[in-house]
PDB file of C-alpha atoms in Angstrom:
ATOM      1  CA  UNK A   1     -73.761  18.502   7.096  1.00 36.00           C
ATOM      2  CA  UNK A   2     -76.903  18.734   9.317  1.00 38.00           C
ATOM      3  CA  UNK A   3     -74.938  17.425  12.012  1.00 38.00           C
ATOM      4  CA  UNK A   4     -72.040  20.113  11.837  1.00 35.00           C
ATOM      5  CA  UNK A   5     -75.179  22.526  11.256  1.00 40.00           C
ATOM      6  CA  UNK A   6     -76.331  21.578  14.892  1.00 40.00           C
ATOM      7  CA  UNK A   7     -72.536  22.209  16.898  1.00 40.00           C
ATOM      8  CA  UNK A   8     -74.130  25.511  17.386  1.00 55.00           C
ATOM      9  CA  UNK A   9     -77.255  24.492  19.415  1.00 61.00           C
ATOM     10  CA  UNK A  10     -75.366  21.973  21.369  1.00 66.00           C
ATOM     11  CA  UNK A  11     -77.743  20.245  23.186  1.00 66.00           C
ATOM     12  CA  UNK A  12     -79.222  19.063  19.645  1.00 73.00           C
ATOM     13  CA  UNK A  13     -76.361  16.761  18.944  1.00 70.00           C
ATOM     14  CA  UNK A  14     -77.809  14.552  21.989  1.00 73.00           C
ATOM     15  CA  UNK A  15     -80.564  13.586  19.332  1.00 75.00           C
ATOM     16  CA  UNK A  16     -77.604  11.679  17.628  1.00 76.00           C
ATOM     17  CA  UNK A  17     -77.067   9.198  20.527  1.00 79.00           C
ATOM     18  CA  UNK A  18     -80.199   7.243  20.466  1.00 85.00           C
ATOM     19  CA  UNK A  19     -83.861   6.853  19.411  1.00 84.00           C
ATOM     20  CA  UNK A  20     -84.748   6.594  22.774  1.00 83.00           C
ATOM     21  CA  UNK A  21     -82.558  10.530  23.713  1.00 80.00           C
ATOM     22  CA  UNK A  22     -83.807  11.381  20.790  1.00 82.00           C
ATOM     23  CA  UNK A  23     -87.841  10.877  21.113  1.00 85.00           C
ATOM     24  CA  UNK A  24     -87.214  12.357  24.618  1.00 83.00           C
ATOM     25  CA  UNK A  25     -86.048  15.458  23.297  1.00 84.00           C
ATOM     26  CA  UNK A  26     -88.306  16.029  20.321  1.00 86.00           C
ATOM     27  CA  UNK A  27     -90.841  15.616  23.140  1.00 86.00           C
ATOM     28  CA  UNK A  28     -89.752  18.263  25.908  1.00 86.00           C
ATOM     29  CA  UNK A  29     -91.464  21.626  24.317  1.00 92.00           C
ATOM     30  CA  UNK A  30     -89.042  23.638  27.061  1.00 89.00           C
ATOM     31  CA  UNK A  31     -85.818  22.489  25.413  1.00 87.00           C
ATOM     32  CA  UNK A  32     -87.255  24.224  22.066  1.00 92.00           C
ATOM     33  CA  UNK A  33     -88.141  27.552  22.641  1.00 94.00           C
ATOM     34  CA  UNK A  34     -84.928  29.847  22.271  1.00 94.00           C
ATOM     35  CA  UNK A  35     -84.626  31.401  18.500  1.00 94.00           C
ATOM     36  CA  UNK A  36     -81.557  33.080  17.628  1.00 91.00           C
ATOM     37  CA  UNK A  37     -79.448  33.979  14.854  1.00 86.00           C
ATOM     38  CA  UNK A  38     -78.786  31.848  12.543  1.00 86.00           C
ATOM     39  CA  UNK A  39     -81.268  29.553  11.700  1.00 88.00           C
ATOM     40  CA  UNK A  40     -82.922  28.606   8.376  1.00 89.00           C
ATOM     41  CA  UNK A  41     -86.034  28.085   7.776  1.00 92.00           C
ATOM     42  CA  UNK A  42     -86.492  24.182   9.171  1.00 92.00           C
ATOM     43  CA  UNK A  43     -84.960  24.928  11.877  1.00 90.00           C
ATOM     44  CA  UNK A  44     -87.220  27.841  12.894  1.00 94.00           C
ATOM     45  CA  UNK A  45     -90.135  25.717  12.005  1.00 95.00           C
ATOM     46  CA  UNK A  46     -89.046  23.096  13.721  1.00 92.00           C
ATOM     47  CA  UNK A  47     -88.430  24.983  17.183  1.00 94.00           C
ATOM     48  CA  UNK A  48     -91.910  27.015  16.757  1.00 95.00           C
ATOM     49  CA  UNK A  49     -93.674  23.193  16.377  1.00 94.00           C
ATOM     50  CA  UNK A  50     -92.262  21.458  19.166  1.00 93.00           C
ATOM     51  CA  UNK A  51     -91.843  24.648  21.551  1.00 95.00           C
ATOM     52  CA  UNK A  52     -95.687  23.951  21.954  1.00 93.00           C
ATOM     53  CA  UNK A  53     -97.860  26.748  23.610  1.00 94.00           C
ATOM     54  CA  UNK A  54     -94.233  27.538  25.848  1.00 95.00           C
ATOM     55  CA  UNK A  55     -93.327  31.090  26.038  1.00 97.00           C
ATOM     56  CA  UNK A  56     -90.946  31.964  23.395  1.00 97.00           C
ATOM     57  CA  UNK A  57     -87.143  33.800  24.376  1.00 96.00           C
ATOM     58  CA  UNK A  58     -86.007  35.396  21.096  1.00 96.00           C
ATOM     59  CA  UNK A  59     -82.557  37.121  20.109  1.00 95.00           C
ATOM     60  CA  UNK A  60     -80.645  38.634  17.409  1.00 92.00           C
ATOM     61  CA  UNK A  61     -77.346  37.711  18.915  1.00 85.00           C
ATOM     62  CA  UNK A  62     -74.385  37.706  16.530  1.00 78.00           C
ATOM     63  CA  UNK A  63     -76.433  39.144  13.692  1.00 85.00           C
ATOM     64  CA  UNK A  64     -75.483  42.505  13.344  1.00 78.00           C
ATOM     65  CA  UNK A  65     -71.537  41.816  14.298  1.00 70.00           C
ATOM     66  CA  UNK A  66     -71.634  39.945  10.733  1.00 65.00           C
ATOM     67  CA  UNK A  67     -72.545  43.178   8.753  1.00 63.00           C
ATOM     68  CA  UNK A  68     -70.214  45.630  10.332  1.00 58.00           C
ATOM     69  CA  UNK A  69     -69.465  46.776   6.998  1.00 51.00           C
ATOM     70  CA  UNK A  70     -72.630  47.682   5.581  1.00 54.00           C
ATOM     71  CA  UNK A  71     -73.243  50.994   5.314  1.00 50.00           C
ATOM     72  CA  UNK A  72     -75.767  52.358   8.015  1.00 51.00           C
ATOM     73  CA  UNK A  73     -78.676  52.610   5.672  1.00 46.00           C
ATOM     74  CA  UNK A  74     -78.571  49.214   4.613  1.00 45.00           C
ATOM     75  CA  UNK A  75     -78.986  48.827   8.524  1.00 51.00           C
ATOM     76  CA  UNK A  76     -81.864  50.556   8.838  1.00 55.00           C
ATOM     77  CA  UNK A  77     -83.884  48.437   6.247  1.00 59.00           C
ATOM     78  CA  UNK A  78     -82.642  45.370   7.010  1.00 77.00           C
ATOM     79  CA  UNK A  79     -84.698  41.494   8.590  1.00 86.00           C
ATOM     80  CA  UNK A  80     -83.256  39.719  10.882  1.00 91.00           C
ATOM     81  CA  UNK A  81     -84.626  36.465   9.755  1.00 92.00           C
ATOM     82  CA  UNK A  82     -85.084  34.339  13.152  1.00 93.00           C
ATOM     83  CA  UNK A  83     -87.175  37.833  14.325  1.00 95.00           C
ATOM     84  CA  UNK A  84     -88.971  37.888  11.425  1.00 95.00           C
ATOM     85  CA  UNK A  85     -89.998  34.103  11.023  1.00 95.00           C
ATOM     86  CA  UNK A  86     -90.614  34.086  15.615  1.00 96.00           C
ATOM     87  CA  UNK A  87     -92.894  37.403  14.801  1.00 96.00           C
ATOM     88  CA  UNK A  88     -95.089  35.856  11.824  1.00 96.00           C
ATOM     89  CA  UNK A  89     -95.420  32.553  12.913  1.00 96.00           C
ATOM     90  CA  UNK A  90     -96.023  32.964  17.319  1.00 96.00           C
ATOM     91  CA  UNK A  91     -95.330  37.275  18.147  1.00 97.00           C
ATOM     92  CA  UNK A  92     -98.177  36.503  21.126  1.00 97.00           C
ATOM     93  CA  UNK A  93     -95.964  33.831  22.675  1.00 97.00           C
ATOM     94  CA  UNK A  94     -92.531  35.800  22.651  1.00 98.00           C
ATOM     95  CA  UNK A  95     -92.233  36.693  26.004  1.00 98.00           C
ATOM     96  CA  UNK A  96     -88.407  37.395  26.623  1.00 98.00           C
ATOM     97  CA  UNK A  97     -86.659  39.205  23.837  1.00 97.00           C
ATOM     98  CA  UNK A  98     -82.823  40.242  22.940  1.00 96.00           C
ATOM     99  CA  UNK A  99     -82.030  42.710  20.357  1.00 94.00           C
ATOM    100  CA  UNK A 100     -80.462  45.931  19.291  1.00 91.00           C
ATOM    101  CA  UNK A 101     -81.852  49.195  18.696  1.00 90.00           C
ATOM    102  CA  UNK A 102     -81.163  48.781  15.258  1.00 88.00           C
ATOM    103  CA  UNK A 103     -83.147  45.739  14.709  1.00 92.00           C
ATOM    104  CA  UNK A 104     -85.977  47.409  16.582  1.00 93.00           C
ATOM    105  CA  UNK A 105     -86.384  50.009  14.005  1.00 90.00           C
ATOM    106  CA  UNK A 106     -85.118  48.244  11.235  1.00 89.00           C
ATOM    107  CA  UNK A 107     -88.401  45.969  11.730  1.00 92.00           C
ATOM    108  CA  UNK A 108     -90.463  48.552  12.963  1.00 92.00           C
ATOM    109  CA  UNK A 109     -93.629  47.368  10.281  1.00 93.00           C
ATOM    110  CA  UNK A 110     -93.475  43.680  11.450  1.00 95.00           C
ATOM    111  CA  UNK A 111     -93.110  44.650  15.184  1.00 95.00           C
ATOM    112  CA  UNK A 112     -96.052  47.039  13.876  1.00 93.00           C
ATOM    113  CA  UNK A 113     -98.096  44.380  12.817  1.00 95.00           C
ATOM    114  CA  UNK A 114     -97.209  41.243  15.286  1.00 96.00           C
ATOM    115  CA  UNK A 115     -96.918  43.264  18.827  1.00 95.00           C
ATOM    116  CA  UNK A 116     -95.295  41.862  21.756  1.00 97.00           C
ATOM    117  CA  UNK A 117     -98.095  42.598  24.137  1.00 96.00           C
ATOM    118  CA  UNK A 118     -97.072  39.458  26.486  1.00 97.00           C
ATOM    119  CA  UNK A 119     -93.689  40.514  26.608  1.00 97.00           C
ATOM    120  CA  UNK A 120     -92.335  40.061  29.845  1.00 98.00           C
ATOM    121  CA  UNK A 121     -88.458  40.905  29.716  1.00 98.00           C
ATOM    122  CA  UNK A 122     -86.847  42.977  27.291  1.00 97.00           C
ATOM    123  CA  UNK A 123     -82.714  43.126  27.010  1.00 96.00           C
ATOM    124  CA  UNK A 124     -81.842  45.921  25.297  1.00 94.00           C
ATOM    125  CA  UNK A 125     -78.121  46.957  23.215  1.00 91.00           C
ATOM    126  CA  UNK A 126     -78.469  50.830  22.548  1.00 87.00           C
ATOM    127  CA  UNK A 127     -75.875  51.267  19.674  1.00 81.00           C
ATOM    128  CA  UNK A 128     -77.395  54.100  17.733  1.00 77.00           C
ATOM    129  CA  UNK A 129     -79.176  57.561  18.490  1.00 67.00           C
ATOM    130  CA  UNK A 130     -82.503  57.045  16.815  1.00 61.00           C
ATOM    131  CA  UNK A 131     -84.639  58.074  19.831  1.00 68.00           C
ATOM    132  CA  UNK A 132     -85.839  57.518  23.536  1.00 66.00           C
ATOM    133  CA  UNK A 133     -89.064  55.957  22.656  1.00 85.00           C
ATOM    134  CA  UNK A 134     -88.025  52.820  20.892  1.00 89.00           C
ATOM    135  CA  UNK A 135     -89.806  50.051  23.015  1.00 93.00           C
ATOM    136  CA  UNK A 136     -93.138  51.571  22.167  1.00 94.00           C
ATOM    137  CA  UNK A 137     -92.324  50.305  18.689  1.00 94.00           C
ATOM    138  CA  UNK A 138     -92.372  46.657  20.373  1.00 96.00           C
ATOM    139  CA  UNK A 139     -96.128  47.556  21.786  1.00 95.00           C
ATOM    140  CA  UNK A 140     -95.590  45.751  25.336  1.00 96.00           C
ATOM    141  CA  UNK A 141     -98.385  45.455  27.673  1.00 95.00           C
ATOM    142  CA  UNK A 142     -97.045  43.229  30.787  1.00 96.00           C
ATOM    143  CA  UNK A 143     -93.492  44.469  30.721  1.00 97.00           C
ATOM    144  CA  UNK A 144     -91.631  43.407  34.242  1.00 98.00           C
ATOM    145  CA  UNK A 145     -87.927  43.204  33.220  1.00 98.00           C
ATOM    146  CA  UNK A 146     -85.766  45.631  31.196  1.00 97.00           C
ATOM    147  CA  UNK A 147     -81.823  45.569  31.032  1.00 96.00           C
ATOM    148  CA  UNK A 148     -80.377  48.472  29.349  1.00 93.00           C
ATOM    149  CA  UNK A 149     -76.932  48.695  27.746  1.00 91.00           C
ATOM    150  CA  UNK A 150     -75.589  51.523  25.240  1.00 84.00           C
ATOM    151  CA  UNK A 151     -75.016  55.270  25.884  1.00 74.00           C
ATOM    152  CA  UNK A 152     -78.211  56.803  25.183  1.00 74.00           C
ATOM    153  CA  UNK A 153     -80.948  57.056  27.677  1.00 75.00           C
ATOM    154  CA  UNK A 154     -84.818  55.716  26.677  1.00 85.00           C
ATOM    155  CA  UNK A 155     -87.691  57.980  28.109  1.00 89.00           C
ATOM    156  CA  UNK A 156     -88.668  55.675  30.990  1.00 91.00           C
ATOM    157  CA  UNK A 157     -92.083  57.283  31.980  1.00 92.00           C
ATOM    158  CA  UNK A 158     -93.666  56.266  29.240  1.00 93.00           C
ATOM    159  CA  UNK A 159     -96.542  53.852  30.441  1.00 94.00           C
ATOM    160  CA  UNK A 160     -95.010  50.475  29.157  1.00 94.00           C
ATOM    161  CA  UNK A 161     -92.776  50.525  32.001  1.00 95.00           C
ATOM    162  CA  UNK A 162     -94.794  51.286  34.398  1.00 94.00           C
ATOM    163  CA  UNK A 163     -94.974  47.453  35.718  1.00 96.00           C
ATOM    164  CA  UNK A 164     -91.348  47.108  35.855  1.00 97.00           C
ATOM    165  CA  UNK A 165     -90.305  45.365  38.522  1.00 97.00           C
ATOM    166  CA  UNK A 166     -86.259  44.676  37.570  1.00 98.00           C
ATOM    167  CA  UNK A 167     -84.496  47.539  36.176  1.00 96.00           C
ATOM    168  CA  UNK A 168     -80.883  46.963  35.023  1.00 95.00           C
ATOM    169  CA  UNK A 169     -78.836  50.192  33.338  1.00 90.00           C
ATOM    170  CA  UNK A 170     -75.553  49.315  32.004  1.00 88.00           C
ATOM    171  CA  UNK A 171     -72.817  51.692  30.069  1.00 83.00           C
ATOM    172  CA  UNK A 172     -74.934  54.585  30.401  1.00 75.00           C
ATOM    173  CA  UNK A 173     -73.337  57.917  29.973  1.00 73.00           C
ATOM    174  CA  UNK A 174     -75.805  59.989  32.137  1.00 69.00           C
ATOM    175  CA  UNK A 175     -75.109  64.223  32.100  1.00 69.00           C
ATOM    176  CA  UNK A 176     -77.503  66.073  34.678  1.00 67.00           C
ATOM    177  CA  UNK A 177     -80.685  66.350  32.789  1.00 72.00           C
ATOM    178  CA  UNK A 178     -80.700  62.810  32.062  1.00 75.00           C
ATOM    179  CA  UNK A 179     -80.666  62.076  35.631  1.00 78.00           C
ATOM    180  CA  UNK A 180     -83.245  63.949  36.471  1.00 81.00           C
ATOM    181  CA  UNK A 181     -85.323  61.924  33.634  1.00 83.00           C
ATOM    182  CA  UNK A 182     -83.775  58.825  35.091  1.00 85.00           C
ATOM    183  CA  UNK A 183     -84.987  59.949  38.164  1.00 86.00           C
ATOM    184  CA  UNK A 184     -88.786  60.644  36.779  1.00 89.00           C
ATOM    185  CA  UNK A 185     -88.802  57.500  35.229  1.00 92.00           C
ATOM    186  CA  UNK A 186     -88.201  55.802  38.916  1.00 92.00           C
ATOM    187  CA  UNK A 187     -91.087  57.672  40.266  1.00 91.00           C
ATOM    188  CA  UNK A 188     -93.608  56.351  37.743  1.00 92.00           C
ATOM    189  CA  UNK A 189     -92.077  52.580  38.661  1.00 94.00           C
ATOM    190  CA  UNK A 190     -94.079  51.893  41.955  1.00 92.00           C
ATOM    191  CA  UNK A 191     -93.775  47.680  41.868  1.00 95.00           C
ATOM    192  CA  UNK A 192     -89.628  48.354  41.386  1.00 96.00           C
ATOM    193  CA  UNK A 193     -88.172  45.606  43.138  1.00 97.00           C
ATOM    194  CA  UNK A 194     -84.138  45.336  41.786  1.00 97.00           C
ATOM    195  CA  UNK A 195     -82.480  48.455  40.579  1.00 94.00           C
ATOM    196  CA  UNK A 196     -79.104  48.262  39.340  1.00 92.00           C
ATOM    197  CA  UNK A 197     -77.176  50.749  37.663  1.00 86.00           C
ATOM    198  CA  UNK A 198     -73.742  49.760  36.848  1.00 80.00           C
ATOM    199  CA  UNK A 199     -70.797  52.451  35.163  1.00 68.00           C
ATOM    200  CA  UNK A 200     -73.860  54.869  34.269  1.00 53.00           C
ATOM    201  CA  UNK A 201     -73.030  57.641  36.719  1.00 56.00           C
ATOM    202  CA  UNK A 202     -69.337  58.925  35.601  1.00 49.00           C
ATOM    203  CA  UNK A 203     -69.638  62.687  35.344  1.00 49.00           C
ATOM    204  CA  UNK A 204     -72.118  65.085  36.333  1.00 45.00           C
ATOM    205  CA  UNK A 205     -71.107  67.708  33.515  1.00 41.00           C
ATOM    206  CA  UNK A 206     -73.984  70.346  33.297  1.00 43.00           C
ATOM    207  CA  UNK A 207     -74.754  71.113  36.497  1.00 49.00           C
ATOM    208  CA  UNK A 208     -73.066  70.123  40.007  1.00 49.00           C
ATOM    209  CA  UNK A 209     -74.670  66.929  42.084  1.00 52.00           C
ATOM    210  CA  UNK A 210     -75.783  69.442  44.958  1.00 49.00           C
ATOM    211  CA  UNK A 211     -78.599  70.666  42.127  1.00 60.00           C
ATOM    212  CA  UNK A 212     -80.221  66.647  42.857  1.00 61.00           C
ATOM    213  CA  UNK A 213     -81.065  67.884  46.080  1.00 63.00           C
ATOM    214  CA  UNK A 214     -83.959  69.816  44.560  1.00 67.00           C
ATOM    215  CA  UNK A 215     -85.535  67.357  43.151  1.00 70.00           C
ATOM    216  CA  UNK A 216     -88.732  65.437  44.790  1.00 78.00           C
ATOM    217  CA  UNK A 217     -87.080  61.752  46.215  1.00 81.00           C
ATOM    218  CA  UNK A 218     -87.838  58.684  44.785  1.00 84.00           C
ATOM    219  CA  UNK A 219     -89.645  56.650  47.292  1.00 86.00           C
ATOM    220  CA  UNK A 220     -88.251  52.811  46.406  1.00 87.00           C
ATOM    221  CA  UNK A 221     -90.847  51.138  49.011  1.00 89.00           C
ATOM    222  CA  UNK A 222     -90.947  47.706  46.880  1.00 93.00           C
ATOM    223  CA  UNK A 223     -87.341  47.785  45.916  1.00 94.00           C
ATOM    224  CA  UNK A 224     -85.343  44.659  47.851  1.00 95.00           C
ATOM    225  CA  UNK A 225     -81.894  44.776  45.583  1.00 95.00           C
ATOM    226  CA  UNK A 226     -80.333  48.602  44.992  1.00 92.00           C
ATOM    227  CA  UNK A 227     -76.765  48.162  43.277  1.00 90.00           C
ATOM    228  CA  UNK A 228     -75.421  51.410  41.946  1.00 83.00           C
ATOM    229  CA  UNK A 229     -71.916  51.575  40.707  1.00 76.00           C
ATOM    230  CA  UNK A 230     -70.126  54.784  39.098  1.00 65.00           C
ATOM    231  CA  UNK A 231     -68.435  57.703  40.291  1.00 61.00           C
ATOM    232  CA  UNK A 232     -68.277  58.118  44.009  1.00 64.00           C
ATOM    233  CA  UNK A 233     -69.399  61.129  44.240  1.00 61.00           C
ATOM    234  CA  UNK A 234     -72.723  60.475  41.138  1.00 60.00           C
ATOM    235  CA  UNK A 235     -73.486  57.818  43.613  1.00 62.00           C
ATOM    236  CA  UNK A 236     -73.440  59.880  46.872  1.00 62.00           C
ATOM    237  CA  UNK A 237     -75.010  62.432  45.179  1.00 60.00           C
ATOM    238  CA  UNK A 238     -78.062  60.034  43.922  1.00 64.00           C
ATOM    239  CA  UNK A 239     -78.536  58.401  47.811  1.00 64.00           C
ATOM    240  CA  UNK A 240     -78.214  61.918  49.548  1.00 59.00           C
TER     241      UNK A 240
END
């Protein structure tokens, strides 16, 4: 039973071969520091003990596909145990986390109480509409990474972005006003060294693309990767 537990942390099943793999392993705090969904209890113990003082990668992968059903209020008050468990037992180690906006503010007390202030890279699934200031929920002081997926835009001048140095915006669907938020929230980036934006841009429906000529330019002096992809003329528009 243990064993079949393990099929879904691969690697783990090495322990099996020999004492000698095995002590190896237990002993190589770098193999032990991703927690996901699902793990019990041991198991998250187990990964928090022999991760060491290594920063911490945390997800909530797979866990909200499994309660499609629920009804959205049960969403809203609901623990994603792995979170929960990472947040009481080493929140000032996490320093790469993957999540949903719904876990966010379904653990907005714990995230509250156990702040991610050495969070480094944030990878983020937009699925709701519950505001554009989520990640100050997360209280992030060091933030340098932040991948963006989902339809609804986050308000990024807020100061915990203002070290971002890789910005990734994916499945965006950006009308005029938010890309002229978008655009304010590049300005207050000054370190921004990749930018990608990929199917964000697709219409310009309140106001034509010649209007972006009015605003002040973004000046992108660190930036050494720029990938936009959407709509030619969004994209035009945005480089004119």
């Amino acid at each position: 039973r243990a064993r079949s537990r393990s099929q879904s942390l691969g690697w783990i099943n090495l322990t099996f071969v020999c004492s000698y793999w095995r002590n190896i392993i237990l002993n190589l705090s770098g193999f032990w520091t991703y927690i996901h969904h699902p793990m019990n209890p041991s198991c998250l113990q187990a990964f928090i003990e022999r991760s060491g003082e290594q920063a911490l990668s945390v997800s909530d992968k797979n866990f909200w596909e499994t309660r499609r059903h629920e009804d959205d209020v049960l969403h809203i008050t609901t623990t994603v145990p792995a979170i929960q468990f990472a947040l009481e037992a080493a929140h000032a180690r996490i320093a790469h986390l993957e999540v949903t906006d719904r876990t966010i503010y379904s653990m907005a007390d714990a995230f509250s109480t156990h702040s991610l202030a050495n969070l480094r890279s944030l990878r983020l699934n937009m699925q709701t509409q519950l505001g554009p200031d989520i990640v100050t929920i997360l209280q992030p002081q060091c933030l340098q990474e932040f991948m963006l997926s989902g339809e609804q835009v986050v308000d990024l001048t807020l100061p915990c972005y203002s070290n971002i140095k890789v910005l990734e915006l994916h499945n965006l669907r950006l009308f005029t006003d938010d890309i002229f938020r978008l655009l304010a929230g590049l300005r207050a980036m000054p370190g921004l060294e990749v930018l990608r934006i990929h199917g964000s841009l697709p219409l310009f429906m309140t106001a034509p693309p010649v209007s972006l000529r009015e605003v002040q330019p973004v000046m992108l002096d660190q930036c050494k990767i720029l990938d936009l992809g959407g709509a030619q003329d969004a994209v035009a528009a945005l480089l004119d």
